[in-house]
Structure formats: structure tokens, C-alpha cells
Coordinates of C-alpha atoms in Angstrom, one line a residue:
Chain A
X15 CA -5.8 19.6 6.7
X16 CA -6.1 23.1 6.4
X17 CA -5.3 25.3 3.2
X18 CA -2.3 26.8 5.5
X19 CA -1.6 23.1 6.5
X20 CA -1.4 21.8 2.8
X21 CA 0.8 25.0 1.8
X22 CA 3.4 23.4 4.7
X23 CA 3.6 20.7 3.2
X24 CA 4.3 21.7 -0.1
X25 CA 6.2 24.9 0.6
X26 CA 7.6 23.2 3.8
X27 CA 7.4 23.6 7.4
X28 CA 10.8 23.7 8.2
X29 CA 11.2 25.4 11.3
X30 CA 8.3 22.7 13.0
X31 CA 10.3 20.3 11.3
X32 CA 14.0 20.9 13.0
X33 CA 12.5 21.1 16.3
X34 CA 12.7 17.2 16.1
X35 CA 15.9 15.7 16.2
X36 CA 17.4 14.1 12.6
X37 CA 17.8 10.9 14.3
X38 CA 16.9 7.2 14.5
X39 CA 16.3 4.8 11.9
X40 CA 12.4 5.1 11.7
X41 CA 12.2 8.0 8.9
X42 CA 15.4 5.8 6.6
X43 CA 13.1 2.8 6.9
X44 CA 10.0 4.2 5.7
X45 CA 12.0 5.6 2.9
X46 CA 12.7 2.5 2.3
X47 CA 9.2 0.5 2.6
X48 CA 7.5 3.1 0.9
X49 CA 10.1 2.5 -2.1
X50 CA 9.7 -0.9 -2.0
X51 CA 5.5 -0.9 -1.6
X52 CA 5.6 1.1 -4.7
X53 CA 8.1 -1.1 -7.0
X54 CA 5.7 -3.5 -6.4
X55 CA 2.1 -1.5 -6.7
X56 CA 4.1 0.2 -10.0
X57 CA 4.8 -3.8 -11.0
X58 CA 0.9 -4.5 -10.2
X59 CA -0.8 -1.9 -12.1
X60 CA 1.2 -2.4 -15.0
X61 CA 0.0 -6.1 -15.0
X62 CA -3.7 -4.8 -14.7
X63 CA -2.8 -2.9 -18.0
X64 CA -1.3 -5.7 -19.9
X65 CA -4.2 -7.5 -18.9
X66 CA -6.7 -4.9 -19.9
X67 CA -4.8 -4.5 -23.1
X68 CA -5.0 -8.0 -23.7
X69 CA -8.1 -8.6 -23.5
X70 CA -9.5 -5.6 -25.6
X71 CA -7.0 -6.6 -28.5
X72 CA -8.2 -10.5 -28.1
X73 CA -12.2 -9.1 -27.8
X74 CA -11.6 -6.8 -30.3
X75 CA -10.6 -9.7 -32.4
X76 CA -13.5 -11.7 -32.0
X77 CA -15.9 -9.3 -31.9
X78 CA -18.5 -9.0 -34.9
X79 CA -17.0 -12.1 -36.4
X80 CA -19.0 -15.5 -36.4
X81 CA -18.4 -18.9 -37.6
X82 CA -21.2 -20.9 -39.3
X83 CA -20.5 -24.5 -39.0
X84 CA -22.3 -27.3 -41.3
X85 CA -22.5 -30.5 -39.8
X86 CA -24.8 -32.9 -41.9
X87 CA -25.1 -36.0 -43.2
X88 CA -23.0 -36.1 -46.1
X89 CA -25.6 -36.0 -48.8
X90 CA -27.0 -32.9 -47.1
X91 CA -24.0 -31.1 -46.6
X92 CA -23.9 -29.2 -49.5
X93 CA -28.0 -28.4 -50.0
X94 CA -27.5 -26.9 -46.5
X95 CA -24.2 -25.1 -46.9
X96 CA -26.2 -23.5 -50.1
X97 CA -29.2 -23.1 -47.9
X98 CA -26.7 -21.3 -45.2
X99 CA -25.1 -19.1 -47.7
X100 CA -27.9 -18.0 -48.9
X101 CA -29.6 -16.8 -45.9
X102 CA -27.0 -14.5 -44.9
X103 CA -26.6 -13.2 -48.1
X104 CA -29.7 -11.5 -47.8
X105 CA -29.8 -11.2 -44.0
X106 CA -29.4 -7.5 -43.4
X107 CA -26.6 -6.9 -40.6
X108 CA -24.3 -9.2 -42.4
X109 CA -21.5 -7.4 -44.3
X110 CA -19.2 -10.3 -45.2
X111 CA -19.4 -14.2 -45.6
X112 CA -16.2 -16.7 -46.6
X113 CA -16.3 -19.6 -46.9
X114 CA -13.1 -21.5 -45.7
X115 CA -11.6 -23.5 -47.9
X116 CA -10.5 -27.0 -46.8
X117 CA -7.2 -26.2 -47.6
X118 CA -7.2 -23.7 -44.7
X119 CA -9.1 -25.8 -42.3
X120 CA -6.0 -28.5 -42.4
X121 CA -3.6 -25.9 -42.7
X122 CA -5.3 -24.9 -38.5
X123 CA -5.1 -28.5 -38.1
X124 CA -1.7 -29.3 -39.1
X125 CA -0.2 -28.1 -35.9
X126 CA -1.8 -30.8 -33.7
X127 CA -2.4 -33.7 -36.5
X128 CA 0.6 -33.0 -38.8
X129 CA 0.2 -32.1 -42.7
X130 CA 0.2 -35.5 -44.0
X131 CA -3.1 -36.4 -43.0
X132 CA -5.1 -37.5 -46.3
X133 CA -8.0 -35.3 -46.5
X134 CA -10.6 -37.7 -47.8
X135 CA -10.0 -39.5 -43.9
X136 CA -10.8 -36.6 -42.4
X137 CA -14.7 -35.4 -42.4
X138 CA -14.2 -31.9 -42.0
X139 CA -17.6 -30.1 -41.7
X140 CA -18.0 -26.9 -43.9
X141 CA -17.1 -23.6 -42.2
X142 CA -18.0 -19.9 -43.1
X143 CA -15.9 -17.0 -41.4
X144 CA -19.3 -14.3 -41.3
X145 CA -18.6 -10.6 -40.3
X146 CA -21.7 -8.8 -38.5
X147 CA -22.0 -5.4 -38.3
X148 CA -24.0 -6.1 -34.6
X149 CA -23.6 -9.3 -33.1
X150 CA -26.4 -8.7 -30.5
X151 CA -28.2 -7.3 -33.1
X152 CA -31.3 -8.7 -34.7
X153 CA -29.3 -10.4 -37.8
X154 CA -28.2 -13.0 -35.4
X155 CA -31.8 -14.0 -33.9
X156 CA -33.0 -13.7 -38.1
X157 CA -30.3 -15.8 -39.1
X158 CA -30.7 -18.7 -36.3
X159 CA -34.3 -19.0 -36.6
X160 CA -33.8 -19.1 -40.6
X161 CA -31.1 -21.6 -40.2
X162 CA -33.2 -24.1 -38.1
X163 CA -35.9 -24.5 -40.8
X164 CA -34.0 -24.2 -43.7
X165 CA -30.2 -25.7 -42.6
X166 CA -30.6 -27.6 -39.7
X167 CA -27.1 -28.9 -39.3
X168 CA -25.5 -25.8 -39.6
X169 CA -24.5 -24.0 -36.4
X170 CA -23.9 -20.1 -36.0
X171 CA -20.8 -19.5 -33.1
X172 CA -20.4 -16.0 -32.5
X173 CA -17.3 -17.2 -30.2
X174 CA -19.1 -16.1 -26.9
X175 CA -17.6 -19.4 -25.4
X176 CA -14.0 -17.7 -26.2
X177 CA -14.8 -14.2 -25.8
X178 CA -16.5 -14.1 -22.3
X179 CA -13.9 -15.7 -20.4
X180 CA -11.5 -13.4 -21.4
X181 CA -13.6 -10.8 -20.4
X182 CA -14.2 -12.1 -17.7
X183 CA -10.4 -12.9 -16.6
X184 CA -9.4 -9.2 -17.0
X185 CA -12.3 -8.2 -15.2
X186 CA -11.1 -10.9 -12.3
X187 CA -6.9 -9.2 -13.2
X188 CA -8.1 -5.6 -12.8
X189 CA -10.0 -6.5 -9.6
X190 CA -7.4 -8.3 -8.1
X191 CA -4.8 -5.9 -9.4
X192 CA -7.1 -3.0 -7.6
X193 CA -7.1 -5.2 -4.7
X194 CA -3.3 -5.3 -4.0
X195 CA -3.0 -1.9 -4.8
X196 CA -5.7 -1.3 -2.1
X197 CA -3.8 -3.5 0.5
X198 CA -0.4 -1.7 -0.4
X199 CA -1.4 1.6 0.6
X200 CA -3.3 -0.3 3.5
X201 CA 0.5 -1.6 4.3
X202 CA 1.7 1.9 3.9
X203 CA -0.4 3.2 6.2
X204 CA 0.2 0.7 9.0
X205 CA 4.1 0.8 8.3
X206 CA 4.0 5.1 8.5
X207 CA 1.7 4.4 11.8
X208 CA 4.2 1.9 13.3
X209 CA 6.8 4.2 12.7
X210 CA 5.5 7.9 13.9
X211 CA 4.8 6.3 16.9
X212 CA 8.3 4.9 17.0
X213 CA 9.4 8.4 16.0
X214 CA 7.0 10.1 18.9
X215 CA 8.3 8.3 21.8
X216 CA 11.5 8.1 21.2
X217 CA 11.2 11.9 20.8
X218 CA 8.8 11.8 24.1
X219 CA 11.4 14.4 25.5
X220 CA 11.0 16.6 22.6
X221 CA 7.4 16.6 23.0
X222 CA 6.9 17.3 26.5
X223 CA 9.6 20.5 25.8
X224 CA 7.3 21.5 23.0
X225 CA 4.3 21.1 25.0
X226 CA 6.3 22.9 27.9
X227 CA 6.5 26.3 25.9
X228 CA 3.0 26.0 24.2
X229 CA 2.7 24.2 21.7
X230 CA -0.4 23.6 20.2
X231 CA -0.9 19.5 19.0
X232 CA -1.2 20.9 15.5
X233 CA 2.2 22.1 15.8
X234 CA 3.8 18.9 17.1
X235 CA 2.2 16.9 14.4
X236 CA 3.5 19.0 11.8
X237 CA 7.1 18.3 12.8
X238 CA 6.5 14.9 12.1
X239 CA 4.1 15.0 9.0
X240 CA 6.1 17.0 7.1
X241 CA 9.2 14.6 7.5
X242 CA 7.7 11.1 6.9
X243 CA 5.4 12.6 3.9
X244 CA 8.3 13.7 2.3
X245 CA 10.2 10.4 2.8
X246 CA 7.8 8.1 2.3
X247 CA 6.8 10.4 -1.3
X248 CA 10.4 10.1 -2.2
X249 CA 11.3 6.9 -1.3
X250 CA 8.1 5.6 -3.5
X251 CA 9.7 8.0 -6.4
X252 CA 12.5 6.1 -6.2
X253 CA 10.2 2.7 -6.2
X254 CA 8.6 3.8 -9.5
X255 CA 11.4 4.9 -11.6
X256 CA 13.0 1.8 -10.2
X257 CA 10.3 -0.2 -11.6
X258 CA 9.6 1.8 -14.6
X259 CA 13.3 1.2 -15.9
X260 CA 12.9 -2.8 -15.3
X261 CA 9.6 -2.2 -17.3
X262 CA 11.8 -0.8 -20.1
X263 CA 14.4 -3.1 -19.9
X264 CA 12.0 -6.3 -20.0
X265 CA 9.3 -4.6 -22.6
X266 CA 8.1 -7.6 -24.4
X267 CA 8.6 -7.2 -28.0
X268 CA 8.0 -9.2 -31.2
X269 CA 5.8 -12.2 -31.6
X270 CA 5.4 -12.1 -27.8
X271 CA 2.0 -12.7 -26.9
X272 CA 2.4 -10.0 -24.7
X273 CA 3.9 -7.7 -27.5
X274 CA 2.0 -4.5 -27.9
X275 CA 0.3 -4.3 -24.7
X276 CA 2.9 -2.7 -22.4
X277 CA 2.8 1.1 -21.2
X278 CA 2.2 3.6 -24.2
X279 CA 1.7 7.1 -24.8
X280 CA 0.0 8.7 -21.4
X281 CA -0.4 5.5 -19.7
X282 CA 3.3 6.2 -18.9
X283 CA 1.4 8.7 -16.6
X284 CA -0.2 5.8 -14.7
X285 CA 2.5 4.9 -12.2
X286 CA 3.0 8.7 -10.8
X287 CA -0.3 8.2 -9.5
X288 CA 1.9 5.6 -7.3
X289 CA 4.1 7.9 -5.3
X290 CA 1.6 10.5 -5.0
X291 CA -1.0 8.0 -3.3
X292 CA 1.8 6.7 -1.1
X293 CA 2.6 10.5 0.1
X294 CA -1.3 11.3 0.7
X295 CA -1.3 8.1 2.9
X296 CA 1.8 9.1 4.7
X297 CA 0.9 12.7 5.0
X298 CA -3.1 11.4 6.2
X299 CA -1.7 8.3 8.6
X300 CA 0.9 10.4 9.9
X301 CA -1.3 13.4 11.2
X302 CA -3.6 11.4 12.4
X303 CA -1.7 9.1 14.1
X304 CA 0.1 12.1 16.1
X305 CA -2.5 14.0 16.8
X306 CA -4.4 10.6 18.3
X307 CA -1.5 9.9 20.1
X308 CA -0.8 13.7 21.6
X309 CA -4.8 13.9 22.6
X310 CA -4.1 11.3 25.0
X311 CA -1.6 13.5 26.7
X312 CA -3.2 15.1 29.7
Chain B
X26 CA -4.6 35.6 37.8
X27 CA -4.8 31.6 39.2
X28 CA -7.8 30.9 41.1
X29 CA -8.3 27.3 42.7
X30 CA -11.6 26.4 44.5
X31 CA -11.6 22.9 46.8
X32 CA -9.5 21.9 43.6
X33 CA -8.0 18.4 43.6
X34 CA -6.2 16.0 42.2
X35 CA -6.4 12.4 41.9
X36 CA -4.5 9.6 39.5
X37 CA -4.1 6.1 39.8
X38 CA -6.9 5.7 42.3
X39 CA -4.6 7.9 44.9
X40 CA -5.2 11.6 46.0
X41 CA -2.4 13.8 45.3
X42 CA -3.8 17.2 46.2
X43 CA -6.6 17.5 47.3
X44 CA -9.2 20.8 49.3
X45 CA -6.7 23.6 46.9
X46 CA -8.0 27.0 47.6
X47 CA -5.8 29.4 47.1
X48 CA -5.7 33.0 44.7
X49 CA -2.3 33.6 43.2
X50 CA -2.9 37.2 42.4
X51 CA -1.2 39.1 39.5
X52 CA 2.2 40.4 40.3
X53 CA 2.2 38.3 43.3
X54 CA 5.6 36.7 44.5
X55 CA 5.1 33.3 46.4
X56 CA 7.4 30.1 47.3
X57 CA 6.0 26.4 47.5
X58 CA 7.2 24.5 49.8
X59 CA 7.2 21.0 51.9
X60 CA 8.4 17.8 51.9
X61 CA 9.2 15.7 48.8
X62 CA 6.0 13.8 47.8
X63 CA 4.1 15.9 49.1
X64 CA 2.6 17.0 45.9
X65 CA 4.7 20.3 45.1
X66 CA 5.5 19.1 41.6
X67 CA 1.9 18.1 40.7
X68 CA 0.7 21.4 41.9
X69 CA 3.3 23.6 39.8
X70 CA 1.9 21.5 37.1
X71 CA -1.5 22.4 37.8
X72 CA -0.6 25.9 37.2
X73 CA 1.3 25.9 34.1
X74 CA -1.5 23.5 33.0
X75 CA 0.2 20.4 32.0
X76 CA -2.4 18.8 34.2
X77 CA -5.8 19.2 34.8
X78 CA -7.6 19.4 38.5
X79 CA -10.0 16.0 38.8
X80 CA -11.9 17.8 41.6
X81 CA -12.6 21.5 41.9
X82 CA -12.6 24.2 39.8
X83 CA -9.5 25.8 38.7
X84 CA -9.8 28.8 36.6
X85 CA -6.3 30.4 34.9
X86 CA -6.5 34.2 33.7
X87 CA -10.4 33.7 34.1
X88 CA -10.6 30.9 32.0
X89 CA -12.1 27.7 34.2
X90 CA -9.8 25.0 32.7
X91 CA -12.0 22.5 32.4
X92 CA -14.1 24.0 29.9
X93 CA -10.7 25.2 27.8
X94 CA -9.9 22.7 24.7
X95 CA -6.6 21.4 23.8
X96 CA -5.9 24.6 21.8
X97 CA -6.9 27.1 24.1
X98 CA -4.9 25.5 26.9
X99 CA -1.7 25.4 24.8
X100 CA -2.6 29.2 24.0
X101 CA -2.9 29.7 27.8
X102 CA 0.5 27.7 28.3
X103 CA 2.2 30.2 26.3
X104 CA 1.4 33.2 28.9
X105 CA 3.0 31.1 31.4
X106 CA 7.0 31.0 31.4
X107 CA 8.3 27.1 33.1
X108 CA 11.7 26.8 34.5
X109 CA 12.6 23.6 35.1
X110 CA 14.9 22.2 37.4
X111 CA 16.4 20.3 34.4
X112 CA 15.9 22.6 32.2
X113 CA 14.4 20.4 29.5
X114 CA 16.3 22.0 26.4
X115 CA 15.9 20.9 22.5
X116 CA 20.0 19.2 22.9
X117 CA 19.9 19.7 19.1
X118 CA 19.8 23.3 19.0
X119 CA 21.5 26.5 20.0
X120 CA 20.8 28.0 23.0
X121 CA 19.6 31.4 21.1
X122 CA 17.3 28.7 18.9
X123 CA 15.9 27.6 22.2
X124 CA 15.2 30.7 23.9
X125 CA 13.5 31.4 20.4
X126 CA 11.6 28.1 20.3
X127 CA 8.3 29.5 21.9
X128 CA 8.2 32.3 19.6
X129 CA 8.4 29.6 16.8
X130 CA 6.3 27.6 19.0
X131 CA 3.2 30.6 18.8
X132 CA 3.5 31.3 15.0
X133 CA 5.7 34.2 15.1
X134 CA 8.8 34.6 13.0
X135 CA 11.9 34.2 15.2
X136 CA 13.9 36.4 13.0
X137 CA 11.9 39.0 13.7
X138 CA 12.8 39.1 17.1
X139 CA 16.5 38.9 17.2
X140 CA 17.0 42.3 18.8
X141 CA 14.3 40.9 22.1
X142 CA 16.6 37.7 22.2
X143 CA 20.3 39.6 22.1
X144 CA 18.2 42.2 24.7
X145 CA 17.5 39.0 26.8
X146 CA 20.6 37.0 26.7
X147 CA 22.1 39.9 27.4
X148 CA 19.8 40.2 31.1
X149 CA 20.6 36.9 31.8
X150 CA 24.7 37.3 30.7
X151 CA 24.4 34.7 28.2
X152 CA 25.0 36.9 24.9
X153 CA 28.3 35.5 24.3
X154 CA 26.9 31.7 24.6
X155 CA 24.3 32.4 22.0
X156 CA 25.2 29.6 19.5
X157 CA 26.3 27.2 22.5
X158 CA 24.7 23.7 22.8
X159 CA 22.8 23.0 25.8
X160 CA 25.3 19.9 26.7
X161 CA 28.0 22.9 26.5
X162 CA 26.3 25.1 29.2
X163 CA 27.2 24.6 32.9
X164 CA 24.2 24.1 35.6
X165 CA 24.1 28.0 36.2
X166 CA 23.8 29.0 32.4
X167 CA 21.2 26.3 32.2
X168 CA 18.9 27.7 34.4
X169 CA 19.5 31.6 33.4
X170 CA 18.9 30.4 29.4
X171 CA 15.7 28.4 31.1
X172 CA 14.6 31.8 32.6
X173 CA 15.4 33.5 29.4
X174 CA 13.1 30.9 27.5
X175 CA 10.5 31.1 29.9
X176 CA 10.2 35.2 29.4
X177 CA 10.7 35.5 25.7
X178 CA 7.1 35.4 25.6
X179 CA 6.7 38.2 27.5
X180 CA 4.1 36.1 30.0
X181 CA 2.2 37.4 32.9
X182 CA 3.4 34.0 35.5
X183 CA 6.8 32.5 36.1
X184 CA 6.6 29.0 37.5
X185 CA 10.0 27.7 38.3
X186 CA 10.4 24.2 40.1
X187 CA 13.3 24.1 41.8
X188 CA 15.6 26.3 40.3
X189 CA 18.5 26.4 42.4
X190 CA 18.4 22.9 43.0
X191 CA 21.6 21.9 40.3
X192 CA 23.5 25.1 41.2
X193 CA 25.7 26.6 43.6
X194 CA 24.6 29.0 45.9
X195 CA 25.9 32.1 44.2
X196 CA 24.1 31.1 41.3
X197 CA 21.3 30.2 42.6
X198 CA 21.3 34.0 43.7
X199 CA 21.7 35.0 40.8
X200 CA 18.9 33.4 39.2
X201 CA 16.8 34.4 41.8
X202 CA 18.0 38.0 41.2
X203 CA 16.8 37.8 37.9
X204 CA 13.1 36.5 39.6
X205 CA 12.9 39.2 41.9
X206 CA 13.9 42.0 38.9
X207 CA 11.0 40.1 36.7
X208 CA 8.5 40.5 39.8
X209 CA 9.5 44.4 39.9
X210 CA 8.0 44.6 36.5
X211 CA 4.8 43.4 37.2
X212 CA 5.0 39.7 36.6
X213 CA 3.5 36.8 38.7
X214 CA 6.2 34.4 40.4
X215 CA 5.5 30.9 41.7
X216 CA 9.0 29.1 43.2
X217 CA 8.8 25.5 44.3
X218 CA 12.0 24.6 46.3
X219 CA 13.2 23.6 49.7
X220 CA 16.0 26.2 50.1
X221 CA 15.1 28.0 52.9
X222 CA 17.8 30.5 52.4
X223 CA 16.8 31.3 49.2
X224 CA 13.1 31.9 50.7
X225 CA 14.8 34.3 53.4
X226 CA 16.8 36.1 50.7
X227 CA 13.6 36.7 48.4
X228 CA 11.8 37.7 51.3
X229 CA 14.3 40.4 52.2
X230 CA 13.7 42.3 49.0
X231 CA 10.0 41.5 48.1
X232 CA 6.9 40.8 49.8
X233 CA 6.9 37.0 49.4
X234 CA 4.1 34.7 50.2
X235 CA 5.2 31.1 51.5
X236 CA 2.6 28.2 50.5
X237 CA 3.2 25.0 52.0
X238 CA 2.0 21.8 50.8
X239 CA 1.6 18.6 53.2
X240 CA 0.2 15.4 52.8
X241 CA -1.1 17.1 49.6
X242 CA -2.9 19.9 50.9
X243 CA -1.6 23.5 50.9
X244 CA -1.2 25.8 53.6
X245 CA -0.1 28.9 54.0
X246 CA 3.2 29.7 55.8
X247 CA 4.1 32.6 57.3
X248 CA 6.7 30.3 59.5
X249 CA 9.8 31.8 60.6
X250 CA 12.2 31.5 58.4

């Protein structure tokens, strides 16, 4: 679109615009669809956030921290645990090492065995919470080689097993949350399409008039750009607040897993990307759909 | 000012015109005539470009047609005033917003020109039906605001199709009054009807040249009339 085209638009074309007739239900209904495509888009990339969010707090957890588990026979359990503590004492990368008391281990326990369990029937192995400064750093390979020699039954967990899903599962969210958003304005598109070519013929009289005295495709087009990029940009304002105040009204709070991870700060900035996508696409499919459908006028 | 060489005009796998060669020169005055069907419509439409010849070469203020883009056809349109026989109005707007539509039309501001359009309803004795609605005007005021439209743009060609056909014969004098005063100044006219008397009537005040279509190709007429 040209600079003049785009300054139409923004400024507004009127006089193309009231050569066509304010009638019909096409231009209420893509209103209406638009506001409705981006409730839901609004809706969808909010849930790619929580999901991003939830996964950098949950990876952000685990990262640098790893678990050293002794498992040994029971006359070798504490020679190793020794063994174990001593090596990353003086393993350079490592900046913290507990060891968790048993006490602890039951008290992570009790919710699936119950806290009357005696603890002499239970063979708990011997866990150390260790914080690494790098955990793809060369402390790790130092300490497992160490380990195998001099500890054998004791196991080093960074909590990859836990930590790569969940990267893994946003990455799979955020795609699939791009995805709809993708196929929304995909929607968009087709719905604005369907309806300028509603609009066009049921203004055919309007257009062979205008084509009567002159008037250049360009011209046409703009009539019915300017109208349906406006009311599909609207309508999808309406969508977004509408979904932006059921965001605030439903904002997870508390001990909610979820608490914490809704819209903050400039990410409240996020969803107006929503209407202005949806009026590009109606401003784009509506051009082009006229001026493909006026070139195939004699 | 319209030059047509062994034009033609097919669609649908059926020859509507065909072996056109005629030279509408500028300030020129001619009627089409001939039977309905036999291409009179297709031909007017030919010459104020809504169609383009399949056959031939047709060239319109010099420019050969088929070479012209979208663009510089519309621009071409616009030195060419249509009066239809139904008018084809925007019903949604005033009369004086219609008669201003191919300023609009052409990029110019409307407003600009209010004096022209008062100067022209005025010609056509419409200046007190300005704000009127087309569905308020009666057949007559139709075709005068139609004429009024087609000169706003000060164009070198009037093509009218059948302009007297919805009006009364006092009208239709009127209107063609108005065609004969435009032809004084200089401009081209091309009048498709089968009103003989209106052919006799033009012909008693201007030198008028009689084409006649049949079977979809064009002949000229100097018949008694």
C-alpha cells in the first residue's frame, strides 16, 4: 500500500468510503468475528505466557542445584557418604553442599506414607542438596569420575530428568500457542475475504456506477478497505479488553500453582499486538481481495 | 477522437460486432441506431471503454486500448461523460453528491467545485433539486442530473444510450437540447436510440451523422428520415 494509501487509512478516506452504501450485515459481522477471534487469540497468548513463566520459575528452580544420592550396602554407607562429601568439598565449581537430614527426608515422605512410619523400617539412602555454580560445567564430569572410584554407590542427579521436560512442554505450549494464533489470523483473513466479497456484489450496482464515471480499482477498493479495517480493528479492541478484564477478574492468586505467572508490568502490552494484527489482516485481505475481484472485470 | 479498424467483438463463443470501422471525429454529432440485439449497447460500451474489442484495433484519443492498463483506461473513462438510459445513480446520495461523484471519483476535492456544480444544475434546471435523492427525481430530472454528471468533468465525448427512452417527448427534447448546446461547444456526441423523431429533430439543428448497426455490423445511414 502506498504511503498516501496508509495515510487513508489512518487519517481516513471518507469520501471513498460513503460512496458505498451503510448497509447489509457483512461489516456488523466481521465486527463481530474479529472480536471474537481476538478474545480468544488474547486468551491463547496469555496461556503461552503462563506457560513460559512457568517453566522459567520451575527451571530456574532446579537449575545449579544437584542431589547426590548414596546407595550402599549398609556397612559402606557412611565410608562413602564421607568419601562423597569430601570430594565436593574440594571440587572447584561447587559453592554449597547439605546434607539432608533424615528428619527431612520423612518429613517429603510423609505425604504419601503418613508420619508414623518408624524410621529404622525404612532404609533411606543418604542425600546431599549440592549447589553448582555451572552445572554443564567441568565440576560435574570431576565430581562423577571421582565418585566412581572413590564412592561408588553414590549417584550425582542434576534433575535433568525433571528439568528437560518442562522445557520441553513450554517449548511444545509456546509452539502450539503460536500455532493458533497463526490459524486465527488465517481465520481472519478468510472470514474478511468471505465477507468483502459479500460486500462487493451486493454493491455490484455501486461498482459498475463507480466504474461508469472513472474510477480507478484503487479507488473502489479503498471504499471497502477502509470500512472492514476499521471494523474488524475495533471489533478485536473490543475482543481484548473483553478478555483482558476476565484475565483480571480470574488472576490466580495465592498458593495457586499458577500464582505469579499471569500478565505483569509491559507484558500487559502483549495483547494490543492482538487487535493491531487482526486490522493489518483485514486491511491486507481486504485490498487484495477487491482489487482481485475488480481485475476480473472487463 | 475514436478510431475503430476491422474491430470486433466476440463473448461467449458468439460474435457480437464484428468488421467496425468507423472514425468518430472530435466535435462530431452522430446517432446509433438498429434493431434491438443488434449490438447498439455493446458498441456504446466499446466507446466509453467498459469493454474491450476481441478483434481489431480500437484506439480512444490516440491511445490503442489494448495496450492501455486498468489505470490508464479508467483515466481515459473519465474524459468520456455516460448517460444511461437508467441513469445508474449512487440511491444513497444527493443528486448534487452525484453529479460531484466523478470529481471525487478523479482525486479532486468536490468542495472546490461548488460554484461549476450550482453553474451546472443550474443548465440542466435542477438547482432547486440539489439535495434531492435519486428515488425523488422524476424520469426527466433523471436523465438531465445524468447529463449533468456526465459533463462535470468537463469531457471531450458524450455517450448517451438511450436517453429519451423513460421520458416523455417534451423531455426528451429537452435533454436533447441540452446535447445539441454541449455539441455547439465543441464536444463529441454519440446517441444510441430508436427515436426517429428525435434523429429528425437533432438533425434539423446540427449536422448529425446516423450509424446503423445490423446483425452486428455498422453501417452508415444517411436513410430518410
Amino acid at each position: 500500500m502506498s504511503r498516501a494509501g496508509v495515510l487513508d487509512l489512518l487519517v481516513g478516506d471518507r469520501q471513498a468510503e460513503k460512496v458505498v452504501p451503510r448497509r447489509g450485515h457483512t461489516v456488523w459481522l466481521t465486527g463481530l468475528a474479529a472480536g471474537i477471534m481476538a478474545f480468544i487469540a488474547v486468551l491463547v497468548l496469555v496461556l503461552a505466557l503462563v506457560g513460559n513463566a512457568l517453566a522459567a520459575r520451575w527451571t530456574a528452580q532446579l537449575d545449579g542445584t544437584a542431589t547426590l544420592r548414596v546407595s550402599a550396602p549398609a556397612d559402606q554407607v557412611a565410608l562413602q557418604t564421607e568419601a562423597a562429601l569430601g570430594i565436593l568439598q574440594v571440587t572447584p565449581g561447587v559453592t554449597s553442599v547439605r546434607r539432608v537430614p533424615q528428619g527431612e527426608q520423612l518429613a517429603l515422605l510423609a505425604p504419601w506414607l503418613g508420619t508414623d512410619l518408624p524410621q529404622d523400617l525404612l532404609d533411606l539412602p543418604v542425600m546431599i542438596d549440592v549447589t553448582l555454580d555451572d552445572p554443564d560445567g567441568a565440576a560435574v564430569q570431576t565430581i562423577r569420575q571421582r565418585l566412581a572410584a572413590e564412592a561408588p554407590g553414590a549417584m550425582l542427579d542434576l534433575h535433568d530428568r525433571w528439568r528437560d521436560p518442562l522445557v520441553d512442554a513450554a517449548s511444545t505450549l509456546r509452539g502450539l500457542s503460536m500455532l493458533a494464533l497463526v490459524l486465527m489470523l488465517v481465520l481472519t483473513a478468510a472470514m474478511v475475504s468471505l465477507s468483502t466479497h459479500a460486500a462487493l456484489s451486493s454493491n455490484a450496482q455501486v461498482v459498475s456506477t463507480l466504474r461508469l464515471i472513472g474510477a480507478r480499482d484503487a479507488f473502489i477498493a479503498r471504499a471497502f478497505v477502509r470500512r472492514f479495517t476499521l471494523r474488524a480493528g475495533a471489533g478485536a479492541l473490543v475482543g481484548m479488553v473483553a478478555a483482558l478484564v476476565l484475565l483480571l477478574i480470574a488472576r490466580p492468586a495465592g498458593d495457586h500453582v499458577f500464582a505469579g505467572t499471569g500478565l505483569t508490568g509491559w507484558q500487559w502490552l502483549w495483547p494490543l499486538l492482538v487487535p493491531l494484527l487482526i486490522a493489518i489482516v483485514a486491511l491486507i485481505t481486504t485490498r487484495q481481495t477487491a482489487l482481485a475481484r475488480l481485475r476480473k472485470l472487463p | 477522437m475514436i478510431e475503430f479498424e476491422q474491430a470486433g467483438f466476440s463473448y461467449g463463443g458468439g460474435q457480437i460486432l464484428s468488421e467496425l470501422d468507423l472514425s468518430i471525429r472530435p466535435g462530431s454529432f452522430h446517432f446509433l441506431t438498429g434493431p434491438s440485439g443488434a449490438g447498439k449497447t455493446t458498441f456504446l460500451r466499446l466507446c466509453y471503454l467498459d469493454l474491450k474489442p476481441t478483434q481489431g484495433r480500437m484506439a480512444v484519443f490516440e491511445q490503442d486500448v489494448a495496450r492501455a492498463d486498468r489505470d490508464r483506461v479508467a483515466r481515459l473513462r473519465q474524459q468520456i461523460g455516460v448517460v444511461h438510459q437508467d441513469c445508474q445513480f449512487l440511491d444513497h446520495l444527493s443528486l448534487r453528491e452525484n453529479v460531484a461523484l466523478p470529481l471525487q471519483v478523479a482525486g479532486r476535492d468536490a468542495r472546490r467545485f461548488d460554484d461549476d456544480i450550482d453553474d451546472l444544475l443550474s443548465w440542466v434546471g435542477l438547482d432547486a433539486r440539489s439535495d434531492a435523492l435519486p428515488a425523488e427525481l422524476s424520469g426527466g430530472e433523471r436523465q438531465r442530473a445524468a447529463l449533468a454528471r456526465a459533463v462535470i468533468m468537463a469531457p471531450e465525448m458524450i455517450v448517451a444510450d438511450e436517453p429519451t427512452g423513460n421520458i416523455d417527448w417534451e423531455m426528451g427534447l429537452r435533454v436533447l437540447d441540452l446535447l445539441i448546446e454541449l455539441n455547439r461547444m465543441g464536444k463529441t456526441i454519440l446517441i444510441a436510440t430508436h427515436d426517429l423523431n428525435l434523429i429528425r429533430s437533432a438533425k434539423s439543428q446540427v449536422e448529425a451523422h446516423v450509424l446503423r448497426l445490423r446483425s452486428g455490423r455498422l453501417q452508415q445511414a444517411e436513410v430518410a428520415l
